[in-house]
Amino acid sequence: MRDTATSAPEQTGDRIENYPVTFFAVAMGLFGLTLSLRAAEHAWGLPATASLGALVLSVLALGAVALAYLAKVLKAPAAVAAEWHHPVKIAFFPTISISTILLAIALLPLAPGAAQVLWLAGAVAQAILALAVIGVWIGHRPFQTPHLSPAWFIPAVGNVLVPVAGVPLGYVDLSWLFFSAGLLFWMVLLTLVMNRLVFHDPLPGRLVPTLTILIAPPAVAFVAWTHLAAEPGPFGQILLNLGYVFLLIVLTQAGRFRALPFALSWWALSFPVAALSIASFVYGGLAGSGVHRLIGSVLAGALVPIIVLLIWKTGRAIAARKICQPE
């Protein structure tokens, strides 16, 4: 009885110690769904029922993930430090600030005051985390080519996301600063990542879903650009169409996805698709393009079963204790 009584707390402690920061990608995906559904409702003149339900689910998920990771910070700080010093996992820390900024964007039409507080907190956290991650990248620690993956785009995505709520809240100059930094590091990292993908060994199985992250920077940057500039113009066209180009590139690798076992990295499929859906709806509204509104609708329609499948597989993996285990 004594062994049984002590094993449960030990197992709980072990699972908290191995709770990965990549869980925040779940919140990113759900907030992406929320904003994609909202854009679809606006484009087609539908009531904001589905997006409101998705928002409630997103907030609950972010709260649960944040509380669990806070428990890890308090009970297993050494494990958090180990994640920070991991050459791949470090890139996922800005998912914390990105989730906060996405929450601010989602709440902006509903509760502007709360959105401003959350945006400020998220922007400060994004600046700190992005600078810290980049500081590690260019610091004394050696990185090898196999450590590179599209997940390295995550800090850049966070930076270009800032203007989406920052400009409506009146922080225009600060939004330009974040946008410029995000665009710079996206272009630098794009060269490095494409070199790694083309000239070196294929991504390991668990990181293959992160290929979808290639879509996110130009798609998010386009949405941000429409807030910063009076009209999309040629530069906006380039950003949006780069999103479509990377979507087509990812689709050429779709066959590799089917043979892979589920991991939390599969949540990388969600937010980029949502971002490109939103970008398509935004351009469709600005340019009066029915084609782009249709593209946005197809992507939003594909996103719903993707999210449902990811939630189901994540729930099964948690129940089977295949997540929060030592790697």
PDB file of N, CA, C and O in Angstrom, residues 119 123 158-182 224-225 227-228:
ATOM      1  N   TRP A 119      -2.509  42.897 -24.613  1.00  0.00           N
ATOM      2  CA  TRP A 119      -1.586  43.191 -25.705  1.00  0.00           C
ATOM      3  C   TRP A 119      -0.270  43.753 -25.179  1.00  0.00           C
ATOM      4  O   TRP A 119       0.810  43.355 -25.638  1.00  0.00           O
ATOM      5  N   ALA A 123       3.126  41.953 -25.787  1.00  0.00           N
ATOM      6  CA  ALA A 123       4.178  42.615 -26.563  1.00  0.00           C
ATOM      7  C   ALA A 123       5.488  42.688 -25.775  1.00  0.00           C
ATOM      8  O   ALA A 123       6.577  42.460 -26.324  1.00  0.00           O
ATOM      9  N   GLY A 158       5.752  35.970 -33.994  1.00  0.00           N
ATOM     10  CA  GLY A 158       5.271  36.767 -32.878  1.00  0.00           C
ATOM     11  C   GLY A 158       5.468  38.253 -33.095  1.00  0.00           C
ATOM     12  O   GLY A 158       4.599  39.076 -32.770  1.00  0.00           O
ATOM     13  N   ASN A 159       6.610  38.618 -33.673  1.00  0.00           N
ATOM     14  CA  ASN A 159       6.889  40.034 -33.912  1.00  0.00           C
ATOM     15  C   ASN A 159       5.941  40.640 -34.943  1.00  0.00           C
ATOM     16  O   ASN A 159       5.414  41.738 -34.748  1.00  0.00           O
ATOM     17  N   VAL A 160       5.718  39.931 -36.062  1.00  0.00           N
ATOM     18  CA  VAL A 160       4.843  40.506 -37.088  1.00  0.00           C
ATOM     19  C   VAL A 160       3.379  40.434 -36.693  1.00  0.00           C
ATOM     20  O   VAL A 160       2.534  41.098 -37.300  1.00  0.00           O
ATOM     21  N   LEU A 161       3.060  39.652 -35.661  1.00  0.00           N
ATOM     22  CA  LEU A 161       1.682  39.588 -35.169  1.00  0.00           C
ATOM     23  C   LEU A 161       1.308  40.814 -34.341  1.00  0.00           C
ATOM     24  O   LEU A 161       0.134  41.193 -34.283  1.00  0.00           O
ATOM     25  N   VAL A 162       2.290  41.433 -33.725  1.00  0.00           N
ATOM     26  CA  VAL A 162       2.043  42.547 -32.796  1.00  0.00           C
ATOM     27  C   VAL A 162       1.188  43.662 -33.400  1.00  0.00           C
ATOM     28  O   VAL A 162       0.260  44.163 -32.751  1.00  0.00           O
ATOM     29  N   PRO A 163       1.430  44.116 -34.652  1.00  0.00           N
ATOM     30  CA  PRO A 163       0.632  45.233 -35.183  1.00  0.00           C
ATOM     31  C   PRO A 163      -0.844  44.934 -35.370  1.00  0.00           C
ATOM     32  O   PRO A 163      -1.646  45.871 -35.479  1.00  0.00           O
ATOM     33  N   VAL A 164      -1.240  43.662 -35.428  1.00  0.00           N
ATOM     34  CA  VAL A 164      -2.644  43.338 -35.712  1.00  0.00           C
ATOM     35  C   VAL A 164      -3.567  43.929 -34.650  1.00  0.00           C
ATOM     36  O   VAL A 164      -4.672  44.391 -34.963  1.00  0.00           O
ATOM     37  N   ALA A 165      -3.123  43.949 -33.407  1.00  0.00           N
ATOM     38  CA  ALA A 165      -3.878  44.642 -32.361  1.00  0.00           C
ATOM     39  C   ALA A 165      -3.213  45.954 -31.980  1.00  0.00           C
ATOM     40  O   ALA A 165      -3.885  46.870 -31.491  1.00  0.00           O
ATOM     41  N   GLY A 166      -1.902  46.048 -32.191  1.00  0.00           N
ATOM     42  CA  GLY A 166      -1.173  47.249 -31.777  1.00  0.00           C
ATOM     43  C   GLY A 166      -1.631  48.505 -32.494  1.00  0.00           C
ATOM     44  O   GLY A 166      -1.797  49.569 -31.879  1.00  0.00           O
ATOM     45  N   VAL A 167      -1.862  48.405 -33.808  1.00  0.00           N
ATOM     46  CA  VAL A 167      -2.284  49.587 -34.573  1.00  0.00           C
ATOM     47  C   VAL A 167      -3.683  50.039 -34.161  1.00  0.00           C
ATOM     48  O   VAL A 167      -3.899  51.226 -33.878  1.00  0.00           O
ATOM     49  N   PRO A 168      -4.684  49.146 -34.096  1.00  0.00           N
ATOM     50  CA  PRO A 168      -6.009  49.594 -33.633  1.00  0.00           C
ATOM     51  C   PRO A 168      -5.995  50.182 -32.228  1.00  0.00           C
ATOM     52  O   PRO A 168      -6.825  51.047 -31.905  1.00  0.00           O
ATOM     53  N   LEU A 169      -5.053  49.721 -31.382  1.00  0.00           N
ATOM     54  CA  LEU A 169      -4.968  50.249 -30.020  1.00  0.00           C
ATOM     55  C   LEU A 169      -4.185  51.564 -29.958  1.00  0.00           C
ATOM     56  O   LEU A 169      -4.105  52.181 -28.894  1.00  0.00           O
ATOM     57  N   GLY A 170      -3.601  51.998 -31.074  1.00  0.00           N
ATOM     58  CA  GLY A 170      -2.920  53.281 -31.124  1.00  0.00           C
ATOM     59  C   GLY A 170      -1.413  53.217 -30.984  1.00  0.00           C
ATOM     60  O   GLY A 170      -0.752  54.268 -30.985  1.00  0.00           O
ATOM     61  N   TYR A 171      -0.828  52.028 -30.924  1.00  0.00           N
ATOM     62  CA  TYR A 171       0.627  51.892 -30.761  1.00  0.00           C
ATOM     63  C   TYR A 171       1.260  51.677 -32.137  1.00  0.00           C
ATOM     64  O   TYR A 171       1.843  50.634 -32.419  1.00  0.00           O
ATOM     65  N   VAL A 172       1.161  52.691 -32.986  1.00  0.00           N
ATOM     66  CA  VAL A 172       1.577  52.548 -34.386  1.00  0.00           C
ATOM     67  C   VAL A 172       3.092  52.447 -34.508  1.00  0.00           C
ATOM     68  O   VAL A 172       3.615  51.552 -35.185  1.00  0.00           O
ATOM     69  N   ASP A 173       3.829  53.367 -33.889  1.00  0.00           N
ATOM     70  CA  ASP A 173       5.288  53.354 -34.016  1.00  0.00           C
ATOM     71  C   ASP A 173       5.882  52.075 -33.438  1.00  0.00           C
ATOM     72  O   ASP A 173       6.805  51.485 -34.017  1.00  0.00           O
ATOM     73  N   LEU A 174       5.357  51.634 -32.300  1.00  0.00           N
ATOM     74  CA  LEU A 174       5.835  50.394 -31.693  1.00  0.00           C
ATOM     75  C   LEU A 174       5.522  49.204 -32.592  1.00  0.00           C
ATOM     76  O   LEU A 174       6.327  48.270 -32.711  1.00  0.00           O
ATOM     77  N   SER A 175       4.375  49.252 -33.237  1.00  0.00           N
ATOM     78  CA  SER A 175       4.002  48.181 -34.153  1.00  0.00           C
ATOM     79  C   SER A 175       4.954  48.112 -35.343  1.00  0.00           C
ATOM     80  O   SER A 175       5.336  47.025 -35.787  1.00  0.00           O
ATOM     81  N   TRP A 176       5.362  49.265 -35.856  1.00  0.00           N
ATOM     82  CA  TRP A 176       6.342  49.294 -36.945  1.00  0.00           C
ATOM     83  C   TRP A 176       7.666  48.675 -36.493  1.00  0.00           C
ATOM     84  O   TRP A 176       8.328  47.967 -37.273  1.00  0.00           O
ATOM     85  N   LEU A 177       8.065  48.942 -35.270  1.00  0.00           N
ATOM     86  CA  LEU A 177       9.316  48.388 -34.744  1.00  0.00           C
ATOM     87  C   LEU A 177       9.258  46.863 -34.718  1.00  0.00           C
ATOM     88  O   LEU A 177      10.179  46.180 -35.208  1.00  0.00           O
ATOM     89  N   PHE A 178       8.204  46.316 -34.172  1.00  0.00           N
ATOM     90  CA  PHE A 178       8.062  44.860 -34.107  1.00  0.00           C
ATOM     91  C   PHE A 178       7.981  44.261 -35.508  1.00  0.00           C
ATOM     92  O   PHE A 178       8.602  43.226 -35.790  1.00  0.00           O
ATOM     93  N   PHE A 179       7.216  44.903 -36.377  1.00  0.00           N
ATOM     94  CA  PHE A 179       7.049  44.388 -37.731  1.00  0.00           C
ATOM     95  C   PHE A 179       8.389  44.348 -38.465  1.00  0.00           C
ATOM     96  O   PHE A 179       8.712  43.352 -39.129  1.00  0.00           O
ATOM     97  N   SER A 180       9.155  45.416 -38.333  1.00  0.00           N
ATOM     98  CA  SER A 180      10.452  45.482 -39.010  1.00  0.00           C
ATOM     99  C   SER A 180      11.388  44.388 -38.510  1.00  0.00           C
ATOM    100  O   SER A 180      12.058  43.710 -39.307  1.00  0.00           O
ATOM    101  N   ALA A 181      11.434  44.200 -37.186  1.00  0.00           N
ATOM    102  CA  ALA A 181      12.304  43.169 -36.616  1.00  0.00           C
ATOM    103  C   ALA A 181      11.862  41.780 -37.064  1.00  0.00           C
ATOM    104  O   ALA A 181      12.686  40.932 -37.434  1.00  0.00           O
ATOM    105  N   GLY A 182      10.552  41.525 -37.041  1.00  0.00           N
ATOM    106  CA  GLY A 182      10.055  40.219 -37.448  1.00  0.00           C
ATOM    107  C   GLY A 182      10.341  39.926 -38.906  1.00  0.00           C
ATOM    108  O   GLY A 182      10.744  38.808 -39.262  1.00  0.00           O
ATOM    109  N   ALA A 224      -0.828  41.969 -40.810  1.00  0.00           N
ATOM    110  CA  ALA A 224      -0.249  43.107 -40.102  1.00  0.00           C
ATOM    111  C   ALA A 224      -0.034  44.282 -41.047  1.00  0.00           C
ATOM    112  O   ALA A 224      -0.280  45.445 -40.689  1.00  0.00           O
ATOM    113  N   TRP A 225       0.419  43.983 -42.267  1.00  0.00           N
ATOM    114  CA  TRP A 225       0.689  45.039 -43.243  1.00  0.00           C
ATOM    115  C   TRP A 225      -0.577  45.816 -43.582  1.00  0.00           C
ATOM    116  O   TRP A 225      -0.534  47.037 -43.792  1.00  0.00           O
ATOM    117  N   HIS A 227      -2.836  46.592 -41.623  1.00  0.00           N
ATOM    118  CA  HIS A 227      -3.084  47.544 -40.537  1.00  0.00           C
ATOM    119  C   HIS A 227      -2.096  48.710 -40.581  1.00  0.00           C
ATOM    120  O   HIS A 227      -2.437  49.827 -40.159  1.00  0.00           O
ATOM    121  N   LEU A 228      -0.905  48.447 -41.065  1.00  0.00           N
ATOM    122  CA  LEU A 228       0.141  49.474 -41.078  1.00  0.00           C
ATOM    123  C   LEU A 228       0.063  50.373 -42.300  1.00  0.00           C
ATOM    124  O   LEU A 228       0.427  51.550 -42.239  1.00  0.00           O
TER     125      LEU A 228
END
